[in-house]
Short mmCIF file of C-alpha atoms in Angstrom, two decimals:
data_model
loop_
_atom_site.label_atom_id
_atom_site.label_comp_id
_atom_site.label_asym_id
_atom_site.label_seq_id
_atom_site.Cartn_x
_atom_site.Cartn_y
_atom_site.Cartn_z
CA MET A 1 -11.30 -12.00 9.80
CA ASN A 2 -7.76 -11.14 8.75
CA ASN A 3 -7.51 -7.42 7.84
CA GLU A 4 -4.49 -5.54 6.54
CA LEU A 5 -4.10 -1.90 5.53
CA VAL A 6 -1.34 -0.93 3.07
CA ILE A 7 -0.57 2.79 2.72
CA ASP A 8 1.49 4.09 -0.20
CA ILE A 9 2.70 7.70 0.07
CA THR A 10 4.25 9.41 -2.97
CA PRO A 11 5.04 13.11 -3.56
CA SER A 12 1.89 13.54 -5.68
CA GLU A 13 -0.58 11.00 -4.27
CA MET A 14 -1.62 8.97 -1.25
CA SER A 15 -3.12 5.52 -1.80
CA MET A 16 -4.59 3.17 0.80
CA ALA A 17 -5.60 -0.43 0.17
CA LEU A 18 -7.74 -2.41 2.62
CA ILE A 19 -7.25 -6.16 2.32
CA GLU A 20 -9.64 -8.70 3.85
CA GLU A 21 -8.54 -12.33 3.77
CA LYS A 22 -5.89 -11.41 1.15
CA ARG A 23 -8.53 -9.85 -1.17
CA LEU A 24 -8.48 -6.17 -2.01
CA VAL A 25 -11.86 -4.72 -0.96
CA GLU A 26 -11.29 -0.97 -0.63
CA LEU A 27 -9.03 1.49 -2.39
CA HIS A 28 -8.68 5.14 -1.39
CA LYS A 29 -6.64 7.46 -3.61
CA GLU A 30 -6.12 11.13 -2.92
CA LYS A 31 -3.96 13.79 -4.55
CA SER A 32 -1.52 15.46 -2.14
CA ASN A 33 -2.78 18.92 -3.14
CA LYS A 34 -6.47 18.05 -2.78
CA GLN A 35 -8.44 20.94 -1.31
CA PHE A 36 -11.67 19.49 0.06
CA SER A 37 -12.47 16.58 2.36
CA VAL A 38 -15.77 15.46 3.83
CA GLY A 39 -15.95 16.80 7.40
CA ASP A 40 -13.98 20.02 6.84
CA ILE A 41 -15.57 23.05 8.55
CA TYR A 42 -15.52 26.41 6.73
CA LEU A 43 -16.44 29.98 7.43
CA ALA A 44 -18.19 30.75 4.13
CA LYS A 45 -20.22 33.45 2.39
CA VAL A 46 -23.58 33.03 0.67
CA LYS A 47 -23.36 34.05 -3.00
CA LYS A 48 -26.99 33.78 -4.13
CA ILE A 49 -30.34 32.35 -3.10
CA MET A 50 -32.20 30.01 -5.48
CA GLY A 51 -35.85 30.13 -4.39
CA GLY A 52 -36.98 27.56 -6.96
CA LEU A 53 -34.49 25.03 -5.56
CA ASN A 54 -35.03 26.20 -1.95
CA ALA A 55 -31.25 26.30 -1.70
CA ALA A 56 -28.28 28.65 -1.71
CA PHE A 57 -24.97 28.69 -3.54
CA VAL A 58 -22.11 29.33 -1.15
CA ASP A 59 -18.49 30.38 -1.68
CA VAL A 60 -16.06 28.05 0.10
CA GLY A 61 -13.08 28.85 -2.15
CA TYR A 62 -13.84 26.30 -4.86
CA SER A 63 -13.97 27.16 -8.59
CA ARG A 64 -17.70 26.37 -8.52
CA ASP A 65 -19.97 27.54 -5.73
CA ALA A 66 -20.99 24.92 -3.18
CA PHE A 67 -24.62 23.85 -2.77
CA LEU A 68 -26.56 24.22 0.48
CA HIS A 69 -30.19 23.04 0.60
CA TYR A 70 -32.71 24.35 3.13
CA LEU A 71 -33.10 20.88 4.69
CA ASP A 72 -29.32 20.76 5.26
CA LEU A 73 -29.36 23.89 7.43
CA GLY A 74 -30.18 21.78 10.50
CA ALA A 75 -32.92 22.20 13.09
CA GLN A 76 -30.86 24.62 15.19
CA TYR A 77 -29.62 26.85 12.35
CA LYS A 78 -31.05 30.02 13.95
CA SER A 79 -29.23 29.33 17.23
CA GLN A 80 -26.00 28.57 15.39
CA GLN A 81 -26.25 31.78 13.37
CA HIS A 82 -26.87 33.93 16.48
CA PHE A 83 -23.91 32.25 18.19
CA LEU A 84 -21.71 32.82 15.12
CA LEU A 85 -22.59 36.53 14.86
CA GLN A 86 -21.81 36.99 18.55
CA ALA A 87 -18.47 35.21 18.08
CA LEU A 88 -17.61 37.44 15.09
CA ASP A 89 -18.46 40.66 16.95
CA LYS A 90 -15.17 41.88 18.44
CA THR A 91 -17.00 44.25 20.80
CA LEU A 92 -18.65 41.33 22.62
CA PRO A 93 -17.02 38.67 24.83
CA ALA A 94 -16.44 35.26 23.25
CA PRO A 95 -19.62 33.18 23.69
CA ASN A 96 -19.78 29.91 25.60
CA LEU A 97 -22.10 27.32 24.02
CA SER A 98 -22.84 25.61 27.34
CA LYS A 99 -24.33 28.88 28.64
CA PHE A 100 -25.98 29.87 25.37
CA LYS A 101 -29.79 29.92 25.13
CA LEU A 102 -31.04 27.93 22.14
CA THR A 103 -33.90 29.26 20.01
CA ASP A 104 -36.79 27.31 18.48
CA ASP A 105 -36.11 24.68 15.82
CA LEU A 106 -36.24 25.62 12.15
CA ASP A 107 -39.55 24.99 10.36
CA LYS A 108 -39.06 21.92 8.15
CA LYS A 109 -41.46 23.32 5.54
CA GLY A 110 -39.93 26.79 5.47
CA LYS A 111 -38.13 28.67 2.71
CA ILE A 112 -34.43 29.35 2.61
CA SER A 113 -35.01 32.98 1.63
CA ASP A 114 -36.64 33.53 5.06
CA VAL A 115 -33.49 32.63 7.01
CA VAL A 116 -30.53 33.11 4.65
CA ASN A 117 -29.54 36.23 2.71
CA GLY A 118 -27.05 36.89 -0.08
CA GLY A 119 -23.66 38.02 1.28
CA GLN A 120 -24.34 36.45 4.69
CA VAL A 121 -21.45 34.77 6.54
CA ILE A 122 -22.30 31.22 7.69
CA LEU A 123 -20.65 28.19 9.23
CA VAL A 124 -20.77 25.09 6.99
CA GLN A 125 -19.32 21.58 6.77
CA ILE A 126 -18.42 19.63 3.61
CA ALA A 127 -20.97 16.82 3.21
CA LYS A 128 -19.93 15.71 -0.31
CA GLU A 129 -16.74 16.37 -2.21
CA PRO A 130 -16.88 18.03 -5.65
CA ILE A 131 -18.10 15.47 -8.20
CA SER A 132 -17.79 15.94 -11.96
CA THR A 133 -18.90 19.52 -12.78
CA LYS A 134 -20.61 20.05 -9.42
CA GLY A 135 -19.17 21.94 -6.48
CA PRO A 136 -19.11 20.56 -2.92
CA ARG A 137 -22.39 19.73 -1.12
CA LEU A 138 -22.67 21.48 2.24
CA SER A 139 -24.44 21.08 5.55
CA SER A 140 -24.83 23.72 8.25
CA GLU A 141 -25.51 21.04 10.87
CA ILE A 142 -22.01 20.60 12.24
CA SER A 143 -20.76 17.26 13.57
CA ILE A 144 -17.29 16.37 14.85
CA ALA A 145 -16.46 12.67 14.67
CA GLY A 146 -14.27 10.80 17.09
CA ARG A 147 -13.40 7.14 17.50
CA ASN A 148 -16.30 6.28 19.83
CA LEU A 149 -18.48 9.40 19.75
CA VAL A 150 -19.79 12.02 17.34
CA LEU A 151 -20.30 15.48 18.83
CA ILE A 152 -23.23 17.61 17.55
CA PRO A 153 -23.20 21.21 18.83
CA PHE A 154 -26.54 23.03 19.34
CA SER A 155 -28.33 19.82 20.25
CA ASN A 156 -29.23 18.05 23.48
CA LYS A 157 -30.04 14.64 22.03
CA VAL A 158 -28.05 11.50 22.86
CA SER A 159 -28.51 8.51 20.54
CA VAL A 160 -26.88 5.08 20.40
CA SER A 161 -25.87 3.10 17.29
CA GLN A 162 -28.53 0.57 16.26
CA LYS A 163 -25.76 -1.98 15.66
CA ILE A 164 -25.32 -2.30 19.43
CA ARG A 165 -27.91 -5.00 20.12
CA SER A 166 -27.75 -5.27 23.92
CA ARG A 167 -30.44 -3.17 25.61
CA GLU A 168 -28.45 -3.11 28.85
CA GLU A 169 -25.34 -1.80 27.06
CA LYS A 170 -27.38 0.83 25.20
CA LYS A 171 -28.91 2.00 28.48
CA ARG A 172 -25.49 2.09 30.20
CA LEU A 173 -23.87 4.12 27.40
CA LYS A 174 -26.75 6.59 27.12
CA SER A 175 -26.91 7.16 30.89
CA LEU A 176 -23.15 7.64 31.01
CA ILE A 177 -23.05 10.22 28.22
CA LEU A 178 -26.09 12.08 29.60
CA SER A 179 -24.26 12.43 32.91
CA ILE A 180 -21.00 13.82 31.47
CA ARG A 181 -21.92 15.79 28.32
CA PRO A 182 -21.94 19.61 28.52
CA LYS A 183 -25.22 21.44 27.94
CA ASN A 184 -26.14 22.18 24.29
CA PHE A 185 -23.92 19.39 22.96
CA GLY A 186 -25.62 16.37 21.44
CA VAL A 187 -23.79 13.04 21.08
CA ILE A 188 -24.08 10.01 18.82
CA ILE A 189 -22.55 6.91 20.42
CA ARG A 190 -20.82 4.81 17.75
CA THR A 191 -20.79 1.01 17.51
CA VAL A 192 -17.14 0.72 18.63
CA ALA A 193 -18.06 2.38 21.96
CA LYS A 194 -19.59 -0.91 23.11
CA ASP A 195 -18.05 -2.03 26.44
CA ARG A 196 -15.82 1.07 26.60
CA ARG A 197 -14.95 2.32 30.07
CA ALA A 198 -16.39 5.64 31.32
CA ALA A 199 -12.91 7.22 31.56
CA VAL A 200 -12.21 6.54 27.87
CA LEU A 201 -15.50 8.06 26.71
CA ASP A 202 -15.15 11.04 29.04
CA GLU A 203 -11.65 11.76 27.73
CA GLU A 204 -12.82 11.58 24.10
CA LEU A 205 -15.85 13.77 24.73
CA THR A 206 -13.63 16.42 26.34
CA SER A 207 -11.29 16.25 23.33
CA LEU A 208 -14.17 16.73 20.86
CA VAL A 209 -15.52 19.73 22.80
CA LYS A 210 -12.02 21.28 22.70
CA LYS A 211 -11.97 20.78 18.91
CA TRP A 212 -15.25 22.66 18.65
CA GLU A 213 -13.92 25.47 20.86
CA SER A 214 -10.77 25.69 18.70
CA VAL A 215 -12.98 26.53 15.70
CA PHE A 216 -14.22 29.67 17.46
CA SER A 217 -10.88 30.58 19.03
CA LYS A 218 -9.63 31.80 15.62
CA ILE A 219 -12.91 32.86 14.00
CA ARG A 220 -12.50 36.59 14.66
CA GLN A 221 -9.35 36.66 12.57
CA ALA A 222 -10.88 34.56 9.77
CA LYS A 223 -12.00 36.00 6.44
CA PRO A 224 -14.51 33.93 4.46
CA PRO A 225 -14.03 31.65 2.68
CA GLU A 226 -11.61 30.08 5.16
CA LEU A 227 -11.03 26.58 6.54
CA LEU A 228 -11.57 26.59 10.31
CA MET A 229 -11.07 22.90 11.04
CA GLY A 230 -9.83 20.21 8.70
CA GLU A 231 -10.82 16.57 8.92
CA LEU A 232 -8.05 14.18 10.02
CA ASN A 233 -5.70 13.14 7.23
CA ARG A 234 -7.13 10.24 5.25
CA PRO A 235 -5.09 7.35 6.75
CA VAL A 236 -5.96 8.41 10.31
CA ALA A 237 -9.62 9.10 9.41
CA LEU A 238 -9.90 5.67 7.77
CA LEU A 239 -8.40 3.97 10.83
CA ARG A 240 -10.80 5.87 13.08
CA ASP A 241 -13.76 4.41 11.19
CA ILE A 242 -12.66 0.86 10.38
CA MET A 243 -10.05 -0.31 12.86
CA ASN A 244 -11.15 -3.22 15.03
CA SER A 245 -9.71 -6.32 16.67
CA SER A 246 -9.47 -8.15 13.34
CA PHE A 247 -6.65 -5.87 12.12
CA ASN A 248 -3.31 -7.62 12.30
CA LYS A 249 -1.03 -5.51 10.06
CA ILE A 250 -0.77 -1.88 8.89
CA HIS A 251 2.06 -1.28 6.42
CA ILE A 252 3.26 2.27 5.68
CA ASN A 253 6.11 3.36 3.42
CA ASP A 254 6.47 6.93 4.74
CA PRO A 255 8.14 7.66 8.12
CA LYS A 256 6.15 10.90 8.70
CA VAL A 257 2.75 9.25 8.15
CA PHE A 258 3.94 6.24 10.17
CA THR A 259 4.60 8.56 13.14
CA GLN A 260 1.16 10.21 12.78
CA ILE A 261 -0.62 6.86 12.70
CA GLU A 262 1.50 5.47 15.56
CA SER A 263 0.54 8.48 17.69
CA TYR A 264 -3.17 8.02 16.89
CA VAL A 265 -3.21 4.24 17.45
CA SER A 266 -1.40 4.66 20.78
CA GLN A 267 -4.33 6.84 21.90
CA ILE A 268 -7.25 4.69 20.71
CA ALA A 269 -5.75 1.19 21.03
CA PRO A 270 -2.30 1.10 22.70
CA GLU A 271 -2.23 -2.70 22.50
CA LYS A 272 -2.33 -2.44 18.69
CA THR A 273 0.81 -0.33 18.13
CA ASN A 274 2.80 -3.50 17.44
CA ILE A 275 0.82 -4.14 14.24
CA LEU A 276 2.27 -0.99 12.61
CA LYS A 277 5.08 -1.79 10.18
CA LEU A 278 7.29 0.76 8.39
CA TYR A 279 7.99 -0.65 4.92
CA SER A 280 11.49 -0.04 3.54
CA GLY A 281 11.81 -2.68 0.80
CA ASP A 282 13.27 -2.08 -2.67
CA LYS A 283 10.04 -2.82 -4.54
CA PRO A 284 7.14 -0.34 -4.52
CA ILE A 285 4.92 -1.23 -1.55
CA PHE A 286 1.82 -2.01 -3.66
CA GLU A 287 3.84 -4.30 -5.91
CA HIS A 288 5.40 -6.06 -2.92
CA PHE A 289 1.98 -6.94 -1.45
CA GLY A 290 0.48 -7.97 -4.80
CA ILE A 291 -1.96 -5.06 -4.88
CA ILE A 292 -0.97 -3.92 -8.39
CA ARG A 293 -1.91 -7.34 -9.76
CA GLN A 294 -5.29 -7.25 -7.97
CA LEU A 295 -5.96 -3.72 -9.24
CA LYS A 296 -5.32 -4.74 -12.84
CA ALA A 297 -7.72 -7.67 -12.43
CA SER A 298 -10.40 -5.74 -10.52
CA PHE A 299 -10.88 -2.61 -12.62
CA GLY A 300 -12.01 -2.09 -16.18
CA LYS A 301 -15.30 -2.78 -17.91
CA THR A 302 -15.23 -6.59 -17.74
CA ILE A 303 -14.45 -8.49 -14.53
CA THR A 304 -13.94 -12.26 -14.48
CA VAL A 305 -15.68 -13.98 -11.59
CA LYS A 306 -14.85 -17.70 -11.75
CA ASN A 307 -15.44 -20.79 -13.88
CA GLY A 308 -15.81 -18.62 -16.98
CA ALA A 309 -18.52 -16.32 -15.57
CA TYR A 310 -18.00 -12.56 -15.76
CA ILE A 311 -19.69 -9.24 -15.06
CA ILE A 312 -19.78 -6.06 -17.18
CA ILE A 313 -19.86 -2.67 -15.40
CA GLU A 314 -21.01 0.53 -17.12
CA HIS A 315 -20.93 3.96 -15.45
CA THR A 316 -23.02 7.09 -16.03
CA GLU A 317 -23.32 10.32 -14.02
CA ALA A 318 -25.71 8.93 -11.36
CA LEU A 319 -26.47 5.38 -12.54
CA HIS A 320 -24.29 2.28 -12.68
CA VAL A 321 -25.41 -0.79 -14.64
CA ILE A 322 -23.96 -4.25 -13.98
CA ASP A 323 -24.68 -7.22 -16.25
CA VAL A 324 -24.05 -10.79 -15.05
CA ASN A 325 -23.03 -13.37 -17.67
CA SER A 326 -22.36 -17.10 -17.34
CA GLY A 327 -19.87 -16.98 -20.25
CA ASN A 328 -18.30 -20.26 -21.28
CA ARG A 329 -18.68 -21.68 -17.79
CA MET A 330 -18.55 -25.47 -17.48
CA ARG A 331 -21.87 -26.60 -16.01
CA LYS A 332 -21.67 -28.93 -13.04
CA SER A 333 -25.22 -30.16 -13.62
CA ASN A 334 -27.97 -30.05 -16.22
CA ASP A 335 -30.22 -28.12 -13.84
CA GLN A 336 -30.44 -24.64 -15.38
CA GLU A 337 -31.92 -23.10 -12.22
CA ALA A 338 -29.07 -24.44 -10.04
CA ASN A 339 -26.43 -23.20 -12.49
CA ALA A 340 -28.03 -19.76 -12.70
CA LEU A 341 -28.19 -19.51 -8.90
CA GLU A 342 -24.53 -20.53 -8.55
CA VAL A 343 -23.36 -17.94 -11.11
CA ASN A 344 -25.57 -15.25 -9.58
CA ILE A 345 -24.33 -15.88 -6.03
CA SER A 346 -20.63 -15.84 -6.99
CA SER A 347 -21.25 -12.71 -9.11
CA GLY A 348 -23.20 -11.06 -6.28
CA ILE A 349 -20.27 -11.55 -3.88
CA GLU A 350 -17.93 -9.96 -6.43
CA ILE A 351 -20.37 -7.09 -7.10
CA ALA A 352 -20.57 -6.25 -3.38
CA ARG A 353 -16.77 -6.09 -3.37
CA GLN A 354 -16.72 -3.94 -6.51
CA LEU A 355 -19.10 -1.37 -4.98
CA ARG A 356 -16.70 -0.89 -2.07
CA LEU A 357 -13.58 -1.03 -4.19
CA ARG A 358 -14.74 1.53 -6.77
CA ASP A 359 -16.80 3.52 -4.22
CA MET A 360 -19.75 3.45 -6.60
CA GLY A 361 -22.58 5.71 -5.39
CA GLY A 362 -26.05 6.63 -6.59
CA ILE A 363 -28.28 4.02 -8.19
CA ILE A 364 -26.83 0.60 -9.10
CA VAL A 365 -28.95 -1.69 -11.26
CA ILE A 366 -27.82 -5.33 -11.54
CA ASP A 367 -29.13 -7.60 -14.28
CA PHE A 368 -28.73 -11.10 -12.86
CA ILE A 369 -29.35 -14.28 -14.85
CA ASP A 370 -33.08 -15.07 -14.80
CA MET A 371 -34.24 -17.51 -12.12
CA ARG A 372 -37.79 -18.82 -12.07
CA ALA A 373 -37.95 -20.13 -8.52
CA ALA A 374 -38.89 -17.62 -5.81
CA GLU A 375 -36.68 -19.56 -3.39
CA SER A 376 -33.62 -18.96 -5.60
CA ARG A 377 -34.32 -15.23 -5.72
CA LYS A 378 -34.65 -15.15 -1.93
CA LYS A 379 -31.29 -16.95 -1.52
CA LEU A 380 -29.55 -14.45 -3.79
CA TYR A 381 -31.14 -11.50 -2.00
CA ALA A 382 -29.98 -12.91 1.37
CA VAL A 383 -26.42 -13.32 0.07
CA MET A 384 -26.36 -9.74 -1.24
CA LYS A 385 -27.61 -8.39 2.10
CA GLU A 386 -24.98 -10.39 3.97
CA GLU A 387 -22.13 -9.22 1.71
CA MET A 388 -23.31 -5.60 1.66
CA ALA A 389 -23.46 -5.60 5.47
CA LYS A 390 -19.64 -5.35 5.35
CA ASP A 391 -19.99 -1.99 3.57
CA ARG A 392 -19.77 1.02 5.94
CA THR A 393 -21.39 3.37 3.41
CA LYS A 394 -25.14 3.87 3.78
CA HIS A 395 -27.06 1.77 1.28
CA SER A 396 -30.36 0.02 0.64
CA ILE A 397 -31.13 -3.11 -1.39
CA LEU A 398 -34.39 -4.00 -3.08
CA PRO A 399 -35.34 -7.66 -3.75
CA LEU A 400 -35.04 -9.03 -7.29
CA SER A 401 -37.80 -8.23 -9.73
CA LYS A 402 -39.44 -10.98 -11.76
CA ILE A 403 -37.09 -10.29 -14.68
CA GLY A 404 -33.96 -10.62 -12.53
CA LEU A 405 -33.15 -6.94 -11.85
CA MET A 406 -31.88 -5.80 -8.47
CA GLN A 407 -31.65 -2.15 -7.46
CA ILE A 408 -29.18 -0.86 -4.89
CA THR A 409 -28.88 2.75 -3.76
CA ARG A 410 -25.56 3.67 -2.17
CA GLN A 411 -24.58 7.02 -0.68
CA ARG A 412 -22.19 9.00 -2.84
CA VAL A 413 -19.82 11.42 -1.08
CA ARG A 414 -16.91 11.46 -3.54
CA PRO A 415 -16.26 10.64 -7.22
CA VAL A 416 -16.19 6.97 -8.22
CA THR A 417 -12.70 5.47 -8.21
CA ASN A 418 -11.62 4.61 -11.73
CA ILE A 419 -8.33 3.00 -12.67
CA ILE A 420 -7.56 2.54 -16.37
CA THR A 421 -6.23 -0.98 -16.79
CA ALA A 422 -5.59 -0.84 -20.56
CA GLU A 423 -2.01 0.31 -21.04
CA GLY A 424 -0.80 2.49 -23.89
CA CYS A 425 2.16 0.92 -25.68
CA PRO A 426 5.29 2.71 -24.37
CA SER A 427 7.38 1.30 -27.21
CA CYS A 428 5.44 2.47 -30.28
CA LYS A 429 3.49 5.32 -28.58
CA GLY A 430 0.43 4.39 -30.63
CA THR A 431 2.10 4.33 -34.05
CA GLY A 432 2.20 0.56 -34.37
CA GLU A 433 5.92 0.66 -35.16
CA VAL A 434 8.91 0.30 -32.83
CA THR A 435 12.58 1.03 -32.99
CA ALA A 436 14.65 -1.92 -34.15
CA SER A 437 15.40 -3.97 -31.03
CA VAL A 438 19.06 -4.31 -32.05
CA LEU A 439 19.40 -0.54 -31.59
CA PHE A 440 17.64 -0.41 -28.21
CA ILE A 441 20.73 -1.06 -26.07
CA ASP A 442 22.66 1.48 -28.17
CA GLU A 443 19.99 4.06 -27.30
CA ILE A 444 20.35 3.32 -23.57
CA GLU A 445 24.15 3.55 -23.84
CA ASN A 446 23.95 6.92 -25.61
CA HIS A 447 21.75 8.32 -22.85
CA LEU A 448 24.07 6.82 -20.21
CA ASP A 449 27.10 8.53 -21.80
CA TYR A 450 25.21 11.84 -21.79
CA LEU A 451 24.21 11.56 -18.11
CA ILE A 452 27.73 10.67 -16.99
CA GLU A 453 29.08 13.67 -18.90
CA LYS A 454 26.59 15.75 -16.87
CA LYS A 455 28.21 14.35 -13.67
CA CYS A 456 25.16 12.29 -12.65
CA ARG A 457 26.13 9.78 -9.95
CA ASN A 458 24.45 6.85 -8.16
CA MET A 459 22.01 6.21 -10.99
CA THR A 460 19.56 3.33 -11.29
CA LEU A 461 18.26 2.06 -14.62
CA LEU A 462 14.63 0.86 -14.61
CA VAL A 463 13.83 -1.58 -17.43
CA HIS A 464 11.58 -4.52 -18.31
CA PRO A 465 12.70 -7.74 -16.47
CA TYR A 466 13.81 -9.38 -19.76
CA ILE A 467 15.99 -6.39 -20.64
CA ALA A 468 17.36 -6.33 -17.09
CA GLY A 469 18.33 -9.99 -17.50
CA PHE A 470 20.06 -9.28 -20.82
CA ILE A 471 22.07 -6.36 -19.35
CA THR A 472 23.23 -8.23 -16.23
CA SER A 473 23.70 -11.83 -17.44
CA GLY A 474 27.04 -13.45 -18.26
CA LEU A 475 30.61 -12.90 -17.09
CA LYS A 476 31.09 -10.12 -19.64
CA SER A 477 27.73 -8.48 -19.16
CA LYS A 478 26.69 -5.13 -20.55
CA ARG A 479 26.70 -3.68 -17.05
CA LEU A 480 30.32 -4.77 -16.60
CA GLU A 481 31.20 -3.11 -19.93
CA TRP A 482 29.62 0.11 -18.71
CA PHE A 483 31.55 -0.09 -15.42
CA LEU A 484 34.88 -0.57 -17.18
CA LYS A 485 34.11 2.30 -19.56
CA HIS A 486 32.77 4.86 -17.07
CA LYS A 487 34.24 3.63 -13.75
CA GLN A 488 30.74 3.84 -12.30
CA TRP A 489 28.48 0.97 -11.28
CA ILE A 490 24.96 1.32 -12.67
CA LYS A 491 22.21 -0.34 -10.66
CA ILE A 492 19.69 -2.26 -12.78
CA LYS A 493 16.16 -2.59 -11.41
CA PRO A 494 13.55 -4.75 -13.21
CA GLU A 495 10.05 -3.21 -13.39
CA VAL A 496 7.23 -5.63 -14.18
CA SER A 497 4.90 -2.75 -15.10
CA TYR A 498 7.23 -1.51 -17.89
CA GLY A 499 6.75 -2.21 -21.57
CA PHE A 500 9.40 -4.28 -23.36
CA LEU A 501 11.25 -1.24 -24.76
CA GLN A 502 10.52 1.20 -21.94
CA TYR A 503 13.23 2.50 -19.60
CA ASN A 504 14.04 5.34 -17.20
CA PHE A 505 17.04 6.53 -15.21
CA ILE A 506 16.43 7.61 -11.59
CA ASN A 507 18.74 9.36 -9.12
CA LYS A 508 19.56 8.31 -5.55
CA GLU A 509 16.43 10.14 -4.27
CA GLY A 510 14.30 7.93 -6.51
CA LYS A 511 13.30 10.78 -8.85
CA ARG A 512 13.26 10.33 -12.61
CA ILE A 513 16.14 11.96 -14.49
CA LYS A 514 14.86 13.88 -17.50
CA LEU A 515 16.73 13.00 -20.70
#
């Protein structure tokens, strides 16, 4: 498989596009000032106990209190809390987890009011980002993820990923980790650890233990709510989870992020550093790689599949409904069952991609075209399982019902990605009327005169490609007129995303000049 990752860094947002076989399959967008990420560890304070919910609301610095359920405290919550209180007590020496005596596991059928009190200081980890009107979802069972291993303090269990099929390899990895892990540290061995050398795993385990120790090295100076350890930045975290031998290109348009990723890749896969490419082209990086076009075609309510078939996607708070339609598709045969199966399979492949692309979580109900034959329903179910196997997010798929409905549940850890593809008219601004086109160039010239009077230099004019052609074409072009008049050469840059009568001036730093 041919995988590429394209990373677009702007002052306000970071966007990452994962491309498989030239098709956009995942999109990750994050505001630069975003406060919470899954995996962040906080020293927090309990605000109130909700006995009816068997949960607590916790202050982690968000506008709405975070939610912590009793079952998310973790089996070794009592041990963790004793360890935390000892670490916070400045009169006692800093505790060492390897020498700490663990207490009994928490009763699974207990009540949160028996173990947690209002005003109590606790250690928590973000399990779900804030979604809609809800605050973050928390867990008190801390885990620290690495490339090959996941470290779980206050545990002595070692488990191996079920995706590693070889019994001999499972046994080798488990024996190895059992021999090198410190006491009171559990470990989950990830799929990518298969065939890894002992030295590599030992080095990573040592690094993860140091990360855990760094949390407590500064805890006595911390005042809740306070972030103790942040998850890796999104590009590095994404690479940690998805990078494999099929990756052949990673394009980045920001030198700082490029250096961060280069440093990380040199640690986990030194032979792969040559696939990193720093993009410095004139076009925006997403436009250069055709991602903008794919985004416009892949988002919105109606998605075209092929041969006239299409799907309709509707979103609610926790439920997503997808309707499959054959449309005006040209039938290859008169066999209705065969046609329905063909449309359903092609739609199912697209739906699996859409779930990853939009990061749709919760319950997804798909209304496929009715098929009478049980064999056809089995084929479609097999295709969906095969396509969804590419999805890293936890999910489950139920077979089709007799009326053609399929139910998928998919873990939701962040809000669904939504990109509005319908564009507001930049020319009329919703009025339905535009300035006379004959006056449009006069308007640009007036603004140009004003900016030059303000001593603006090295300007670039962004306009629709047709307007750019009009300004630059001919021996006596408009741009030449402006040069002779102002003794300053104005760069003209065509923007395919602009409306016909839309334009902007930008300075040499690439920032828009306010008119």
